[in-house]
Amino acid sequence: MTATLATEDDFTGLLHQMCAQVVTAVPGVHEAGITLLSDHHPATVASTTEVVTALDRDQYATGHGPCLQAADTGKLVRVSVAEVAEEWPDHVLGHRRARAHPQKIL
């Protein structure tokens, strides 16, 4: 998948479309993102908004959060932005975004 992402602009577009479809298809989900690990280094390869991408950057900087938990456990993690701020309190920006964007992220 990593090699394909590096060479296929269409594949990156497909991932963004998948995020948009998740928001449409899954009740209660307002945002979605896809984190890819390459040599244990996370990167957001698609998201529905900059809010998701910024929250991802927060967790990459601290080394923990919902996307990294999903990668570690192999299980889907569905949380609200407020739950991110509560579960991982060192996400200071997450606290600010939680107040501005009370939504579910997948």
XYZ file of N, CA and C in Angstrom:
318
model
N 0.826 -1.179 0.000
C 0.000 0.000 0.000
C 0.878 1.253 0.000
N 1.957 1.258 0.780
C 2.844 2.423 0.839
C 3.437 2.721 -0.523
N 3.890 1.691 -1.228
C 4.473 1.894 -2.562
C 3.433 2.449 -3.523
N 2.216 1.959 -3.421
C 1.147 2.443 -4.293
C 0.838 3.904 -4.004
N 0.806 4.274 -2.724
C 0.528 5.666 -2.368
C 1.578 6.606 -2.938
N 2.813 6.153 -2.987
C 3.888 6.997 -3.482
C 3.797 7.213 -4.982
N 3.107 6.333 -5.694
C 3.098 6.422 -7.149
C 1.732 6.703 -7.764
N 0.682 6.557 -7.023
C -0.653 6.645 -7.593
C -1.473 7.778 -6.988
N -1.591 8.892 -7.701
C -2.443 9.983 -7.232
C -3.893 9.532 -7.136
N -4.314 8.659 -8.032
C -5.681 8.162 -8.008
C -5.964 7.382 -6.728
N -4.967 6.669 -6.235
C -5.156 5.889 -5.018
C -5.353 6.812 -3.820
N -4.597 7.895 -3.766
C -4.769 8.876 -2.698
C -6.170 9.478 -2.763
N -6.631 9.795 -3.954
C -7.999 10.298 -4.124
C -9.017 9.277 -3.667
N -8.766 8.013 -3.955
C -9.653 6.936 -3.530
C -9.742 6.874 -2.004
N -8.619 7.047 -1.325
C -8.627 7.024 0.132
C -9.443 8.183 0.708
N -9.318 9.359 0.096
C -10.133 10.503 0.539
C -11.619 10.233 0.296
N -11.932 9.603 -0.823
C -13.323 9.248 -1.101
C -13.841 8.229 -0.092
N -12.971 7.292 0.316
C -13.369 6.309 1.325
C -13.733 7.004 2.627
N -12.945 7.987 3.028
C -13.249 8.742 4.254
C -14.614 9.413 4.132
N -14.863 10.035 2.994
C -16.151 10.705 2.777
C -17.296 9.696 2.814
N -17.092 8.517 2.241
C -18.126 7.482 2.237
C -18.418 6.980 3.650
N -17.381 6.858 4.481
C -17.576 6.419 5.861
C -18.480 7.404 6.589
N -18.229 8.696 6.396
C -19.050 9.718 7.042
C -20.500 9.600 6.592
N -20.707 9.283 5.331
C -22.058 9.126 4.800
C -22.707 7.828 5.280
N -21.934 6.760 5.351
C -22.492 5.437 5.601
C -22.630 5.054 7.072
N -21.788 5.586 7.931
C -21.788 5.158 9.329
C -22.538 6.192 10.175
N -23.653 5.798 10.759
C -24.454 6.741 11.553
C -23.635 7.350 12.699
N -23.779 8.650 12.860
C -23.129 9.350 13.955
C -21.692 9.756 13.722
N -21.105 9.340 12.608
C -19.715 9.719 12.315
C -19.721 10.984 11.479
N -18.962 11.989 11.938
C -18.906 13.270 11.246
C -17.590 13.517 10.542
N -16.547 12.803 10.932
C -15.209 12.958 10.350
C -14.573 11.584 10.260
N -13.621 11.436 9.350
C -12.886 10.179 9.230
C -11.488 10.461 8.701
N -10.580 9.571 9.050
C -9.218 9.696 8.556
C -8.576 8.331 8.444
N -7.508 8.271 7.666
C -6.749 7.037 7.496
C -5.295 7.337 7.839
N -4.782 6.600 8.819
C -3.378 6.705 9.207
C -2.646 5.503 8.648
N -1.513 5.758 8.030
C -0.667 4.698 7.475
C 0.639 4.691 8.242
N 1.062 3.504 8.670
C 2.362 3.358 9.313
C 3.362 2.858 8.285
N 4.465 3.575 8.162
C 5.549 3.167 7.282
C 6.814 3.127 8.123
N 7.372 1.934 8.317
C 8.523 1.749 9.214
C 8.219 2.312 10.602
N 7.012 2.063 11.085
C 6.538 2.488 12.403
C 6.387 3.999 12.534
N 6.383 4.727 11.432
C 6.167 6.169 11.437
C 4.775 6.452 10.877
N 3.889 7.055 11.691
C 2.523 7.303 11.230
C 2.428 8.540 10.346
N 1.487 8.492 9.424
C 1.176 9.642 8.576
C -0.298 9.567 8.200
N -0.942 10.703 8.173
C -2.335 10.763 7.731
C -2.319 10.815 6.215
N -2.873 9.790 5.584
C -2.861 9.725 4.126
C -4.179 10.193 3.521
N -5.216 10.325 4.361
C -6.503 10.833 3.888
C -7.322 11.236 5.099
N -8.141 12.272 4.915
C -9.056 12.691 5.974
C -10.160 13.537 5.360
N -11.213 13.685 6.123
C -12.331 14.486 5.627
C -12.107 15.971 5.835
N -11.350 16.346 6.875
C -11.104 17.764 7.143
C -9.739 17.973 7.775
N -9.330 19.214 7.835
C -8.078 19.582 8.491
C -8.150 19.329 9.993
N -9.347 19.362 10.590
C -9.488 19.057 12.018
C -8.958 17.660 12.301
N -9.327 16.693 11.478
C -8.868 15.315 11.650
C -7.355 15.251 11.492
N -6.830 15.872 10.474
C -5.390 15.845 10.223
C -4.625 16.491 11.373
N -5.134 17.598 11.907
C -4.477 18.271 13.029
C -4.513 17.404 14.288
N -5.650 16.748 14.544
C -5.724 15.840 15.686
C -4.747 14.678 15.515
N -4.614 14.195 14.300
C -3.642 13.141 14.033
C -2.225 13.618 14.346
N -1.883 14.820 13.909
C -0.544 15.359 14.192
C -0.305 15.439 15.697
N -1.343 15.820 16.459
C -1.220 15.880 17.915
C -0.819 14.513 18.471
N -1.509 13.472 18.020
C -1.209 12.159 18.575
C 0.131 11.622 18.094
N 0.531 11.936 16.876
C 1.845 11.494 16.412
C 2.948 12.140 17.255
N 2.726 13.396 17.638
C 3.723 14.115 18.439
C 3.851 13.522 19.844
N 2.731 13.055 20.417
C 2.765 12.499 21.771
C 3.024 10.994 21.780
N 2.837 10.356 20.644
C 3.077 8.919 20.554
C 1.905 8.051 20.957
N 0.741 8.665 21.173
C -0.449 7.884 21.489
C -1.709 8.654 21.119
N -2.778 7.909 20.939
C -4.058 8.475 20.543
C -4.871 7.416 19.832
N -6.068 7.760 19.365
C -6.959 6.741 18.799
C -6.426 6.056 17.538
N -5.802 6.788 16.652
C -5.279 6.149 15.433
C -4.122 5.219 15.749
N -3.252 5.658 16.644
C -2.125 4.817 17.024
C -2.600 3.609 17.832
N -3.638 3.796 18.628
C -4.219 2.663 19.349
C -4.795 1.645 18.363
N -5.488 2.128 17.344
C -6.048 1.231 16.328
C -4.928 0.477 15.613
N -3.847 1.173 15.299
C -2.716 0.515 14.628
C -2.077 -0.536 15.532
N -1.951 -0.222 16.818
C -1.338 -1.155 17.766
C -2.201 -2.385 18.018
N -3.521 -2.179 18.100
C -4.409 -3.285 18.462
C -5.018 -3.998 17.262
N -5.013 -3.333 16.108
C -5.661 -3.903 14.936
C -7.178 -3.818 15.007
N -7.689 -2.977 15.912
C -9.136 -2.840 16.081
C -9.567 -1.416 15.760
N -10.775 -1.290 15.257
C -11.379 -0.004 14.958
C -11.535 0.801 16.243
N -11.198 2.082 16.182
C -11.396 2.978 17.316
C -12.307 4.096 16.849
N -13.441 4.231 17.528
C -14.422 5.272 17.201
C -14.627 6.114 18.442
N -14.258 7.403 18.357
C -14.339 8.296 19.508
C -14.832 9.660 19.074
N -15.386 10.384 20.046
C -15.707 11.782 19.786
C -14.449 12.600 20.036
N -14.408 13.794 19.502
C -13.266 14.667 19.732
C -13.134 14.923 21.231
N -14.270 15.084 21.915
C -14.231 15.283 23.364
C -13.622 14.072 24.067
N -13.939 12.871 23.592
C -13.370 11.658 24.184
C -11.870 11.579 23.952
N -11.393 12.077 22.819
C -9.951 12.115 22.563
C -9.290 12.972 23.630
N -9.854 14.152 23.876
C -9.297 15.064 24.869
C -9.363 14.455 26.273
N -10.400 13.674 26.543
C -10.562 13.050 27.858
C -9.640 11.849 28.021
N -9.592 10.981 27.032
C -8.801 9.751 27.102
C -7.300 10.022 27.024
N -6.931 11.009 26.219
C -5.526 11.360 26.032
C -5.355 12.840 26.390
N -5.323 13.173 27.692
C -5.393 14.578 28.129
C -4.222 15.449 27.697
N -3.107 14.854 27.298
C -1.997 15.697 26.864
C -2.196 16.247 25.460
N -3.325 15.936 24.855
C -3.680 16.519 23.559
C -4.349 17.875 23.809
N -3.537 18.859 24.138
C -4.055 20.189 24.467
C -4.880 20.744 23.313
N -4.393 20.604 22.100
C -5.144 21.095 20.949
C -6.442 20.322 20.804
N -6.426 19.050 21.173
C -7.649 18.254 21.130
C -8.717 18.823 22.052
N -8.309 19.303 23.222
C -9.263 19.944 24.130
C -9.907 21.149 23.459
N -9.098 21.970 22.827
C -9.635 23.169 22.166
C -10.564 22.784 21.033
N -10.162 21.805 20.233
C -10.994 21.376 19.111
C -12.264 20.696 19.593
N -12.168 20.009 20.729
C -13.346 19.321 21.270
C -14.456 20.316 21.572
N -14.088 21.454 22.090
C -15.099 22.466 22.383
C -15.660 23.065 21.102
N -14.822 23.190 20.085
C -15.260 23.815 18.825
C -15.951 22.821 17.892
N -15.624 21.538 18.006
C -16.122 20.529 17.061
C -16.579 19.275 17.804
N -17.738 19.295 18.472
C -18.213 18.102 19.198
C -18.774 17.067 18.232
N -17.923 16.228 17.688
C -18.343 15.288 16.665
C -17.661 13.943 16.849
N -18.158 12.960 16.151
C -17.572 11.618 16.194
C -16.569 11.469 15.062
N -15.455 10.819 15.383
C -14.402 10.565 14.392
C -14.153 9.074 14.335
N -13.958 8.574 13.138
C -13.679 7.153 12.935
C -12.356 7.038 12.233
